[in-house]
Coordinates of C-alpha atoms in Angstrom, one line a residue:
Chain I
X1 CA 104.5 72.5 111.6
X2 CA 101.8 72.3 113.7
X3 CA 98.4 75.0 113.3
X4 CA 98.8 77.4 116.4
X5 CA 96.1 79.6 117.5
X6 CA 95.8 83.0 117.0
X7 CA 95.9 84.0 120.7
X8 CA 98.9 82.1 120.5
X9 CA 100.4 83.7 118.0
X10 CA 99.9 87.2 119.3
X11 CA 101.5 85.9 122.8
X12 CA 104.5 85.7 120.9
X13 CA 104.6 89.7 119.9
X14 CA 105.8 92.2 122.1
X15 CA 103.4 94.9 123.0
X16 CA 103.7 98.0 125.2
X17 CA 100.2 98.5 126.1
X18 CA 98.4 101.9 127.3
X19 CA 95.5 102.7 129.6
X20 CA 94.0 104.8 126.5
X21 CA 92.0 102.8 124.2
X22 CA 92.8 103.7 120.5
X23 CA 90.0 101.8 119.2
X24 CA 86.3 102.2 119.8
X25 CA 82.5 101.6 118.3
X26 CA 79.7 103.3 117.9
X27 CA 77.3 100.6 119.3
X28 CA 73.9 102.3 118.1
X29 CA 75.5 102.1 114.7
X30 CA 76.6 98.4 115.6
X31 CA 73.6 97.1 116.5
X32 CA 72.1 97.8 113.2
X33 CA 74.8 96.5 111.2
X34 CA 74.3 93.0 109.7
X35 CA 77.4 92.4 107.5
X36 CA 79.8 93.4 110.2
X37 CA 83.0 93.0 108.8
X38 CA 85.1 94.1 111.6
X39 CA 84.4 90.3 113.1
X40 CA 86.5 88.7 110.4
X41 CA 88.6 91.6 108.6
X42 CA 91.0 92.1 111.8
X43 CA 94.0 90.2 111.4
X44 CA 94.3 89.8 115.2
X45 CA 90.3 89.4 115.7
X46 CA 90.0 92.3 118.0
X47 CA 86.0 92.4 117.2
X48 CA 84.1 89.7 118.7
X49 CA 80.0 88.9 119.0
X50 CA 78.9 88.6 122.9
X51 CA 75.1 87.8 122.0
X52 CA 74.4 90.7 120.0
X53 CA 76.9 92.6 120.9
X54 CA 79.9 93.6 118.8
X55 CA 83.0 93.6 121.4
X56 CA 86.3 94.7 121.0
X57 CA 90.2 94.8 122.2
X58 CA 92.7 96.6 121.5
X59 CA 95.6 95.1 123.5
X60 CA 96.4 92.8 120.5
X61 CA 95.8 95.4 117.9
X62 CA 98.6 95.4 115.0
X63 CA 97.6 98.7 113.5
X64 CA 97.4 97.6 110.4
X65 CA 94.1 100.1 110.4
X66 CA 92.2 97.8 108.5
X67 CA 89.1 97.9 110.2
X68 CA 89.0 101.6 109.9
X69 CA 88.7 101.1 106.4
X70 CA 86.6 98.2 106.0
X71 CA 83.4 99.1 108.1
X72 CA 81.7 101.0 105.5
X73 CA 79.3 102.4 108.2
X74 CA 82.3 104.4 110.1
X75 CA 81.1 102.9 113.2
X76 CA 84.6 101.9 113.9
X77 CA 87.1 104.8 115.8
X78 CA 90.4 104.0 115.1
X79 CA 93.3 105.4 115.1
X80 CA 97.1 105.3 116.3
X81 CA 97.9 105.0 119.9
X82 CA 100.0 107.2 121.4
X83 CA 103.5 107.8 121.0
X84 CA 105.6 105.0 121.9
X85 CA 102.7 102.5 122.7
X86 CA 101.2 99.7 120.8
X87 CA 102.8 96.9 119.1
X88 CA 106.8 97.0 119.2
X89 CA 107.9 94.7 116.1
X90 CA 110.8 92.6 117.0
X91 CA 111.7 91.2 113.5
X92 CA 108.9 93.2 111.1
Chain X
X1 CA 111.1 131.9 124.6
X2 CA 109.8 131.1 121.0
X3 CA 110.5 127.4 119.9
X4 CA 113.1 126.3 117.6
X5 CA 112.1 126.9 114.2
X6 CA 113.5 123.6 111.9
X7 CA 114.3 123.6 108.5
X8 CA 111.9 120.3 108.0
X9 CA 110.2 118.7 110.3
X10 CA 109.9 115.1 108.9
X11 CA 107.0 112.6 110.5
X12 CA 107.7 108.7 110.4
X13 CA 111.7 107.4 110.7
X14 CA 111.0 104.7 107.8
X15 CA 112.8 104.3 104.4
X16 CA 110.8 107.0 103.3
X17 CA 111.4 109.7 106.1
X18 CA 114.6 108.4 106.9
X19 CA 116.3 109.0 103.0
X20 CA 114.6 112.8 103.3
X21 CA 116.2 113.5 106.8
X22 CA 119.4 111.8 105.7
X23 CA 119.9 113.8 102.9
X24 CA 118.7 117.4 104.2
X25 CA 121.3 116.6 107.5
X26 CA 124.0 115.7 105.1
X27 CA 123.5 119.4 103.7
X28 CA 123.9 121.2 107.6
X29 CA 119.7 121.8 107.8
X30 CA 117.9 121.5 111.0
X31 CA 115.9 118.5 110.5
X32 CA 113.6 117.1 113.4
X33 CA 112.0 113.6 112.7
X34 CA 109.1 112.4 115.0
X35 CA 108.5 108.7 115.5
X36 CA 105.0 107.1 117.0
X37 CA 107.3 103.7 117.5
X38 CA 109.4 103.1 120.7
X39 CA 112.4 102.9 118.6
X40 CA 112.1 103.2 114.4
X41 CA 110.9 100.3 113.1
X42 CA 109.2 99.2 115.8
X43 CA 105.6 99.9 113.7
X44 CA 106.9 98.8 110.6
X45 CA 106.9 95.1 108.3
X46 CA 107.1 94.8 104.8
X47 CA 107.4 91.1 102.6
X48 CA 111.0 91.0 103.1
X49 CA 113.0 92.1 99.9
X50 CA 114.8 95.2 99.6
X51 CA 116.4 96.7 96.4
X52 CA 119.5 98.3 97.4
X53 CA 120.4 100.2 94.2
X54 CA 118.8 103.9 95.1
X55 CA 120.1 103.4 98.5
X56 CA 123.3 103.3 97.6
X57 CA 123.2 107.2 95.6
X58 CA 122.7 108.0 99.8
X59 CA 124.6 106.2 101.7
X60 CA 127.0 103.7 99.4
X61 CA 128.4 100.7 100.1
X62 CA 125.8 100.6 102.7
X63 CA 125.8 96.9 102.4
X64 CA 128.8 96.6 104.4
X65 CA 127.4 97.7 107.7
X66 CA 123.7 97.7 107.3
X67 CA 122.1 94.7 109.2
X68 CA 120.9 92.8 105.5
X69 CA 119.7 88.9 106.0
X70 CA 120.5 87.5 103.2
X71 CA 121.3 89.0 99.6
X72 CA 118.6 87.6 97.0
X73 CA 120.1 85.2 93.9
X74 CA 116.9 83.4 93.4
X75 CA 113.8 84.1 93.0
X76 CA 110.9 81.1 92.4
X77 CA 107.1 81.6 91.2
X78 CA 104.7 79.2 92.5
X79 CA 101.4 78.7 91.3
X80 CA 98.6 76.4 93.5
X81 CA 96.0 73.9 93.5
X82 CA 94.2 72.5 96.0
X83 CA 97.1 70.0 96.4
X84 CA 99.7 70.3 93.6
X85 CA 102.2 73.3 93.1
X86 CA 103.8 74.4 90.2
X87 CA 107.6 76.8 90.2
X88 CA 109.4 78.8 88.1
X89 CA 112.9 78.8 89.6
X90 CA 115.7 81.6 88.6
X91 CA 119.0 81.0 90.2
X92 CA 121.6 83.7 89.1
X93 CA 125.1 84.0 91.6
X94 CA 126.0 87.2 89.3
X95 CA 123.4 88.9 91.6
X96 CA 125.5 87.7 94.6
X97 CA 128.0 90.1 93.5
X98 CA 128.4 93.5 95.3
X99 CA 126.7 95.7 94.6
X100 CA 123.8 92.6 94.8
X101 CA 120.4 92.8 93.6
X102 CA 118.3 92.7 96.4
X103 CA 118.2 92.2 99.7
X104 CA 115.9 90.3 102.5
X105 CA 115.6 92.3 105.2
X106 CA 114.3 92.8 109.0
X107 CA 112.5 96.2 109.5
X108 CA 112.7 96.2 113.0
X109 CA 116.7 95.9 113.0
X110 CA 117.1 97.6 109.4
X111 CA 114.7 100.5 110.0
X112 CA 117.0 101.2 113.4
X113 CA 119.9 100.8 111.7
X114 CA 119.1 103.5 108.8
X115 CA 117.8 105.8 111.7
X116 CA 121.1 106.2 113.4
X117 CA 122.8 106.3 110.4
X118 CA 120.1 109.7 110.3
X119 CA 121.5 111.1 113.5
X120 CA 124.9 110.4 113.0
X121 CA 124.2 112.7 109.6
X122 CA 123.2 115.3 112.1
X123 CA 119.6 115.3 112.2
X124 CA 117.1 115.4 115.4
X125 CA 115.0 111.9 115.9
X126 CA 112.8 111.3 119.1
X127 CA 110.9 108.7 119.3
X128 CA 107.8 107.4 121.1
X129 CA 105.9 110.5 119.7
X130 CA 102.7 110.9 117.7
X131 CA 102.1 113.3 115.5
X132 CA 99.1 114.2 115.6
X133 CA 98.3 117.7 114.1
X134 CA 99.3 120.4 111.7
X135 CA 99.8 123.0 112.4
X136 CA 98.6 126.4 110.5
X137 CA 99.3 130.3 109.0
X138 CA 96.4 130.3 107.0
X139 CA 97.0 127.9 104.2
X140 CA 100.5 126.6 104.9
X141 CA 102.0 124.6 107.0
X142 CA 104.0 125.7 109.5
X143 CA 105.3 122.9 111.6
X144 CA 102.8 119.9 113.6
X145 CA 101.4 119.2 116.6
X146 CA 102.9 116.8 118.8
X147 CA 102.5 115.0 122.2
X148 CA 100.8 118.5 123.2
X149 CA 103.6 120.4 122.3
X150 CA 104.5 122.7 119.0
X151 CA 107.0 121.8 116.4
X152 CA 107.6 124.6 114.1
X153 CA 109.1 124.0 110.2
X154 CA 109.5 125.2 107.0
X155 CA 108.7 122.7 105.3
X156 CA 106.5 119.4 106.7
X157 CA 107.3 116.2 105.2
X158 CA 104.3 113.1 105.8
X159 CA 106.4 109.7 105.8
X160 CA 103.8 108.1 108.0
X161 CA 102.8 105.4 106.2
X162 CA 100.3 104.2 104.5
X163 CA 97.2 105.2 106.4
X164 CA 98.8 108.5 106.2
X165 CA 96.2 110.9 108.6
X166 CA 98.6 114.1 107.6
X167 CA 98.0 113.4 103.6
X168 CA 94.5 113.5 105.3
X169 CA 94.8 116.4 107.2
X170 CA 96.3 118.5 104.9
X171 CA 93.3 117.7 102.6
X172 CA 95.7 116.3 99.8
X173 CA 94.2 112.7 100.2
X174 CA 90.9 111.3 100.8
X175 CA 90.2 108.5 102.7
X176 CA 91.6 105.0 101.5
X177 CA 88.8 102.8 100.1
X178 CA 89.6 99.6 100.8
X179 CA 89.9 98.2 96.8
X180 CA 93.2 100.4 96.7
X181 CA 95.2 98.4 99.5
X182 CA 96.0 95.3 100.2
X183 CA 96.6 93.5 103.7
X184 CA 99.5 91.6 104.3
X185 CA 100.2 89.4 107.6
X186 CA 102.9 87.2 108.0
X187 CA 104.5 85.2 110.4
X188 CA 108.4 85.2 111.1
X189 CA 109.4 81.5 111.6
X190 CA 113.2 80.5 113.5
X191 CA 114.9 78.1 111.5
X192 CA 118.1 77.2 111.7
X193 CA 121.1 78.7 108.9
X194 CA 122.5 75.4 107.5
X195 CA 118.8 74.2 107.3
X196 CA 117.8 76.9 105.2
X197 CA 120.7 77.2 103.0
X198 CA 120.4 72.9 102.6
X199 CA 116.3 73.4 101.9
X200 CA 116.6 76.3 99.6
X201 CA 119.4 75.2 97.4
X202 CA 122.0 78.4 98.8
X203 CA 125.6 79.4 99.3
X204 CA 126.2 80.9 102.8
X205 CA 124.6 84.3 102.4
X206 CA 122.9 83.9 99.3
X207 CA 118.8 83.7 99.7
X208 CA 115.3 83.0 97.8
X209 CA 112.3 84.9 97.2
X210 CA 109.2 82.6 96.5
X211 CA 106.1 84.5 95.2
X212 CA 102.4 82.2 95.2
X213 CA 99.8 82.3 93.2
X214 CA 96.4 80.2 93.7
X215 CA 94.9 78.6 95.7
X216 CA 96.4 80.7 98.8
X217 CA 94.1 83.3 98.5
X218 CA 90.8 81.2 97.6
X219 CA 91.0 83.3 94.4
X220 CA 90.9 87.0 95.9
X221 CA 93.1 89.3 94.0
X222 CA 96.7 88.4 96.1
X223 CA 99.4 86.2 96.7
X224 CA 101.5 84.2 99.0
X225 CA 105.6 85.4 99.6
X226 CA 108.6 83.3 101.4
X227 CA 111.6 84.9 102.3
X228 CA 114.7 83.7 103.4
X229 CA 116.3 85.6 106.4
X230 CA 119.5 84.9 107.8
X231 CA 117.8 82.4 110.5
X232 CA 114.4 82.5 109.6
X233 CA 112.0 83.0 107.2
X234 CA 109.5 85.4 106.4
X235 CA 106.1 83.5 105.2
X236 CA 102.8 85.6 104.1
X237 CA 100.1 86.5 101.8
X238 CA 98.7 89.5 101.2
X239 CA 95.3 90.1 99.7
X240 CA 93.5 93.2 98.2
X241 CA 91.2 94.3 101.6
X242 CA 88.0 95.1 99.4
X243 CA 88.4 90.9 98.3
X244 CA 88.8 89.8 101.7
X245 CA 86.2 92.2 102.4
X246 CA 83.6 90.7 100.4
X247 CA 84.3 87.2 101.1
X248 CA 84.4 87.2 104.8
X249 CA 87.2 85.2 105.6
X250 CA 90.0 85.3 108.3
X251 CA 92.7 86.6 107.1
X252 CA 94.6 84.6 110.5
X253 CA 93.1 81.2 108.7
X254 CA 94.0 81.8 105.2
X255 CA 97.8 82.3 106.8
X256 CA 97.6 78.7 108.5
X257 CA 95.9 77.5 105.5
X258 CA 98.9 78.4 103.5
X259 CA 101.2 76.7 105.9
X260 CA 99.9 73.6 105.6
X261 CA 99.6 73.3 102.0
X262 CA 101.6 70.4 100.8
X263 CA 103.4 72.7 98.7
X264 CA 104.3 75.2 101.8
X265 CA 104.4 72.8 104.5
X266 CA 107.4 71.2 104.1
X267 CA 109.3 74.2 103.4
X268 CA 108.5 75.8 107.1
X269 CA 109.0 72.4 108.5
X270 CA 111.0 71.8 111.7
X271 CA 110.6 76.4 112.0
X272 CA 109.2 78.1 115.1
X273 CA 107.0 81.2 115.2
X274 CA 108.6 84.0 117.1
X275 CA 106.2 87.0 115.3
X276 CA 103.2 87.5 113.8
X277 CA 102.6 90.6 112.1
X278 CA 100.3 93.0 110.0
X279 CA 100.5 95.5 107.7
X280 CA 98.4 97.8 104.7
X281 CA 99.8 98.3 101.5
X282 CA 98.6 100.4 99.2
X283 CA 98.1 99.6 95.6
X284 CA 96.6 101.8 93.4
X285 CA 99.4 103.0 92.0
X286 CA 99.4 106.0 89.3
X287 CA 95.6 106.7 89.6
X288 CA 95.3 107.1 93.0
X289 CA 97.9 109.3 93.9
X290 CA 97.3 112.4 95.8
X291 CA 98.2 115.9 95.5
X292 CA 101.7 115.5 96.4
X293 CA 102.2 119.0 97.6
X294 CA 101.2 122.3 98.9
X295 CA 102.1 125.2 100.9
X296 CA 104.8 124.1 103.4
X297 CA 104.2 120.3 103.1
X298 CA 105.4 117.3 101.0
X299 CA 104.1 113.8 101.3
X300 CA 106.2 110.9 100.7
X301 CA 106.4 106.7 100.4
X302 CA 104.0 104.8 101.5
X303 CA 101.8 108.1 102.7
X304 CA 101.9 108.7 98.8
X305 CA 101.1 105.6 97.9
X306 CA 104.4 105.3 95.9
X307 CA 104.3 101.8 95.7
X308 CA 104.6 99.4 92.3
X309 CA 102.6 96.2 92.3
X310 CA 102.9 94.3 89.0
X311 CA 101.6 90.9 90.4
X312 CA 105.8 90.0 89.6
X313 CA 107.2 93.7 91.7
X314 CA 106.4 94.6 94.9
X315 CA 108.4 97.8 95.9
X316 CA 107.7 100.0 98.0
X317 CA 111.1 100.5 99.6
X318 CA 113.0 101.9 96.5
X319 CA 110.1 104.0 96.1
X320 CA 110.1 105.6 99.7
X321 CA 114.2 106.3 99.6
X322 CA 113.2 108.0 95.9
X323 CA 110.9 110.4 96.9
X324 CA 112.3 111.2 100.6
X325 CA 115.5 112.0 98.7
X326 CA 113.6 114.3 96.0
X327 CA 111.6 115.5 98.8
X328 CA 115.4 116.8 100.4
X329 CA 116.2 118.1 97.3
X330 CA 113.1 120.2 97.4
X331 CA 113.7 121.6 101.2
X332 CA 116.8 122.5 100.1
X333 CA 116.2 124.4 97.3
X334 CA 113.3 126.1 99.4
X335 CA 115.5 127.4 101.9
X336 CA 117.9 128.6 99.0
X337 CA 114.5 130.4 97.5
X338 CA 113.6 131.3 101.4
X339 CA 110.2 130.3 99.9
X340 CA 108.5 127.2 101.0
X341 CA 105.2 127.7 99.3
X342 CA 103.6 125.3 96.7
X343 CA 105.7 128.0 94.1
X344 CA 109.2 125.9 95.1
X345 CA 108.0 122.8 96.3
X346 CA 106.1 121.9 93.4
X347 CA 109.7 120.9 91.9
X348 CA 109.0 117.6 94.1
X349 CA 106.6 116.4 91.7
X350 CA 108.7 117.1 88.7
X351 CA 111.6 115.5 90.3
X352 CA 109.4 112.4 90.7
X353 CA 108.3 112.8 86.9
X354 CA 112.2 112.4 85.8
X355 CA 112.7 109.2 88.0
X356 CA 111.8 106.0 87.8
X357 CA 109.0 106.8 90.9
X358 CA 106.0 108.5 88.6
X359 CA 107.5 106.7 85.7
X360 CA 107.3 103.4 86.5
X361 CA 103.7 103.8 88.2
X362 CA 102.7 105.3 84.7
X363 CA 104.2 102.5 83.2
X364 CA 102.3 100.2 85.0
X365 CA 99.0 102.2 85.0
X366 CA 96.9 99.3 83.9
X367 CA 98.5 96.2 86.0
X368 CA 95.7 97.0 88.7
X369 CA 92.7 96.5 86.0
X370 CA 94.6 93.7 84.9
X371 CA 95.3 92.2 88.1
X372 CA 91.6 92.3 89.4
X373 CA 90.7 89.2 87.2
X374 CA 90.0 86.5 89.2
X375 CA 91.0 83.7 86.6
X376 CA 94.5 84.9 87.5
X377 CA 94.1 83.3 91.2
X378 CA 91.9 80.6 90.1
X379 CA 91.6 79.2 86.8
X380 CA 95.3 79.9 85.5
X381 CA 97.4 78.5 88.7
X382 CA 94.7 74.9 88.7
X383 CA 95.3 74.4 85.0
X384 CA 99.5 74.8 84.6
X385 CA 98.9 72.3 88.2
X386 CA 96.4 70.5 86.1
X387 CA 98.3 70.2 83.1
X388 CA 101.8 69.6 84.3
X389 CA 99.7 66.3 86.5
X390 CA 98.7 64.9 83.3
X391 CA 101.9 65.4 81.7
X392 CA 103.4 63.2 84.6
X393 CA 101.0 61.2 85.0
X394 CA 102.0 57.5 84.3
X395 CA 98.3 55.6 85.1
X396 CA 98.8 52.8 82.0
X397 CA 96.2 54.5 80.2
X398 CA 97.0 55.9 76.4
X399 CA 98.7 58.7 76.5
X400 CA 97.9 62.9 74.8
X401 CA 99.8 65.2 73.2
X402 CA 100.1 68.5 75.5
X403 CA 97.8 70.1 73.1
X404 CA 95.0 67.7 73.9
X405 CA 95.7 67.8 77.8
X406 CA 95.7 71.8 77.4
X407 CA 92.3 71.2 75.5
X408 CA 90.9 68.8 78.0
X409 CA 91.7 71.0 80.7
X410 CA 90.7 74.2 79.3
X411 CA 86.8 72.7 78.7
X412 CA 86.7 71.5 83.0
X413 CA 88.1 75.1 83.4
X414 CA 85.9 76.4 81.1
X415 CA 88.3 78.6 79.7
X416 CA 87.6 79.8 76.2
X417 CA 90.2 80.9 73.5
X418 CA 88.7 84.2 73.4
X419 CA 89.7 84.5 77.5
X420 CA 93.2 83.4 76.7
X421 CA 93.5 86.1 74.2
X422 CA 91.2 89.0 76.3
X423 CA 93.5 88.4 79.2
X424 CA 96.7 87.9 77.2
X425 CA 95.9 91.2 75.5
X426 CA 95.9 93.2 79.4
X427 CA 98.4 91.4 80.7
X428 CA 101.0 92.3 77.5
X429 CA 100.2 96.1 78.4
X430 CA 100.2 95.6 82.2
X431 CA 103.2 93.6 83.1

């Protein structure tokens, strides 16, 4: 089988997606942070460097809430979207 | 006009919510369950085995509707090297026989299923709606919060999950640190029945569980898991999040570098993805869980962090029906009492204490210590790969005893006696 690519990957899941972000960061706090884990503990790579700049989605988001957890500086706001929103597991 | 005041209002249609809601409907209570999903299971994944047996004190002979892949008769262990892999295979057809072992299943279609067996019991689920509060009289709980609107109850029972904000909330649990749960992700690839059934060495229904150990996690505490669905497979690893943490590496890449492992690869081969999913687990077992009570509130499965790892076991499932039924048992006995204060619920917790779900954690208190060692994802897995090479190897040279390959081997892995018999010693009282 052939390696796919993430973005790929994620193409394949079915997603009902809302206006309202559920995931934000608190840039001051960001900018000072030098492990930032949130760029390689997200199984969907929601976080991403733009120069300096930590970035972020949430379209692809699987809620897994793993980010929460791992940025020990609780720069990262997540939480569940709302009600019926979000990832919609075909399989599981 | 004031709102409907339920008996228990359960949050989260999973196994765990589900069993609780089942079992208070089947005894005429008012039961309203709330579901974030668009359907039940939408938000939910697990590895892929399920052990029917408490099931089946709720609903029996649920195997003969409930939408099961494939029933489990063999289960493999797999231990890596770079290259070579290493199995332990147990094929048994006795536990092909009704009422089976275990089961793979599909959350999405079995977590739907079990919720409309849940209204067809009589009880209330509407879903696409958060929870997202508590609500209050002082220091019980008198019903939640949701989509703007109030939901009284008696009783409030947490099934939502792992990263359980109404444990939270109710100040029963403190925040998850990330060496207590692991992160699975896996990737749900199409293959074809007769494929699967030829590859895997099954009769028609029959299916494998394949457990990995090694190299798939670069030596973080975790392991790699196949299961064999009806027409697909279910292929992951799932690794302690303070490892993956610390090491800072994608848990997307490790996935595709399982895959192509030459002990993997040809085992997916010809397969298409159609999912890729994500989920926490927690894994902590006995010593981290919370408060399971108080005033008006009960937490359950996953929110509880009822789950057994052994490194062998991975249940959370069995777990989750366990304690939502004891949790029903509880609600019921409170509206006999007409007391739902921590006075009648507390006989949750001693329910829990007579089963298997507080016993077995307490039996397996110490498999987390003893699964932290990183010479169980390293060092062990390369030298049975080592050793079983130069048992087969035929290269013209003079040949060794096993002893003296074990010996060889144990001086590259730098493995002393003393480790063998340190790590023997834990693992004899953790597994």
């Amino acid at each position: 089988m052939n390696s796919m690519s993430l973005e790929d990957k994620l193409a394949l899941n079915k997603y009902d997606i809302d206006e309202e972000l559920h995931i934000s960061v608190n840039e001051d706090i960001c900018r000072t942070c030098r492990n930032r884990v949130c760029l390689h503990i997200c199984p969907a790579e929601c976080f991403k460097l733009l120069g300096e700049k930590i970035t972020y989605s949430y379209e692809g988001c699987l809620e897994c809430g793993s980010c929460r957890l791992a940025c020990s500086k609780g720069a990262i706001n997540w939480t569940y979207p709302r009600g019926g929103f979000g990832i919609a597991y075909q399989y599981g | 006009m004031e709102p409907t005041k339920f008996d228990a209002v359960v949050a989260g249609a999973g196994p765990a919510g589900c069993a609780a809601a089942y079992a208070l409907a089947k005894a005429g209570l008012e039961v309203l369950v709330i579901e974030r999903g668009k359907f039940p299971g939408a938000k939910n994944m697990f590895g892929g085995m399920l052990c029917g047996s408490v099931l089946a004190q709720l609903i029996p002979n649920f195997w003969e509707e409930a939408p099961l892949e494939r029933y489990i008769t063999r289960h493999v262990i797999t231990f890596l090297s770079r290259e070579d892999s290493f199995s332990i295979d147990f094929q048994s057809p006795s536990f092909g026989k009704p009422p089976y072992n275990g089961y793979s299943v599909l959350r999405a279609k079995f977590d739907k299923w079990l919720a409309g067996k849940v209204e067809e019991a009589g009880a209330i689920i509407v879903p696409g709606l958060l929870v997202e509060d508590l609500l209050w009289d002082g220091n019980q709980v008198v019903g939640v919060k949701a989509g703007g609107e109030d939901f009284p109850a008696s009783v409030v029972i947490a099934a939502d999950g792992v990263n359980s904000l109404l444990a939270q909330k109710a100040g029963l649990a403190e925040e998850l640190s990330t060496e207590y749960v692991s992160l699975g992700v896996k990737e749900l690839i199409q293959l074809p029945s007769e494929i699967i059934q030829e590859r895997f060495n099954l009769e028609d229904d029959e299916g494998v569980t394949q457990l990995f150990d090694g190299f798939c996690t670069r030596g973080m505490h975790g392991g790699g898991f196949l299961y064999t669905n009806k027409e697909s497979l279910s292929l992951g690893i799932v690794i302690q999040l303070s490892a993956l943490r610390r090491m800072g590496v994608k848990p997307a890449d490790l996935l595709e570098e399982f895959k192509s492992h030459p002990g993997v690869r040809n085992l997916i081969k010809g397969g298409t993805v159609e999912e890729y999913s994500a989920h926490l687990v927690p894994n902590a077992g006995i010593n981290k869980v919370p408060m399971l009570y108080k005033d008006g509130f009960l937490v359950v499965g996953d929110a509880a962090g009822l789950v057994l790892t052994t490194g062998i076991t991975l249940d959370g499932a069995s777990f989750a029906f366990a304690s939502g039924m004891a949790a029903a048992e509880t609600v019921k006995l409170a509206k006999q009492n007409g007391d739902p204060s921590r006075k009648t619920l507390c006989n949750y917790e001693k329910l829990l204490k007579e089963s298997f779900v507080l016993r077995d954690l307490e039996t397996f208190k110490h498999s987390q210590f003893f699964l932290d060692n990183p010479r169980l994802y390293t060092t062990y897995p390369e030298l049975i790969c080592n050793l079983s090479r130069g048992l087969f190897t035929n290269d013209g040279k003079p040949r060794k005893r096993l002893w003296q390959l074990a010996r060889t081997e144990m001086g590259r892995q730098k493995l002393s006696i003393l480790h063998v018999a340190v790590d023997g010693f834990l693992g004899r009282r953790a597994i």
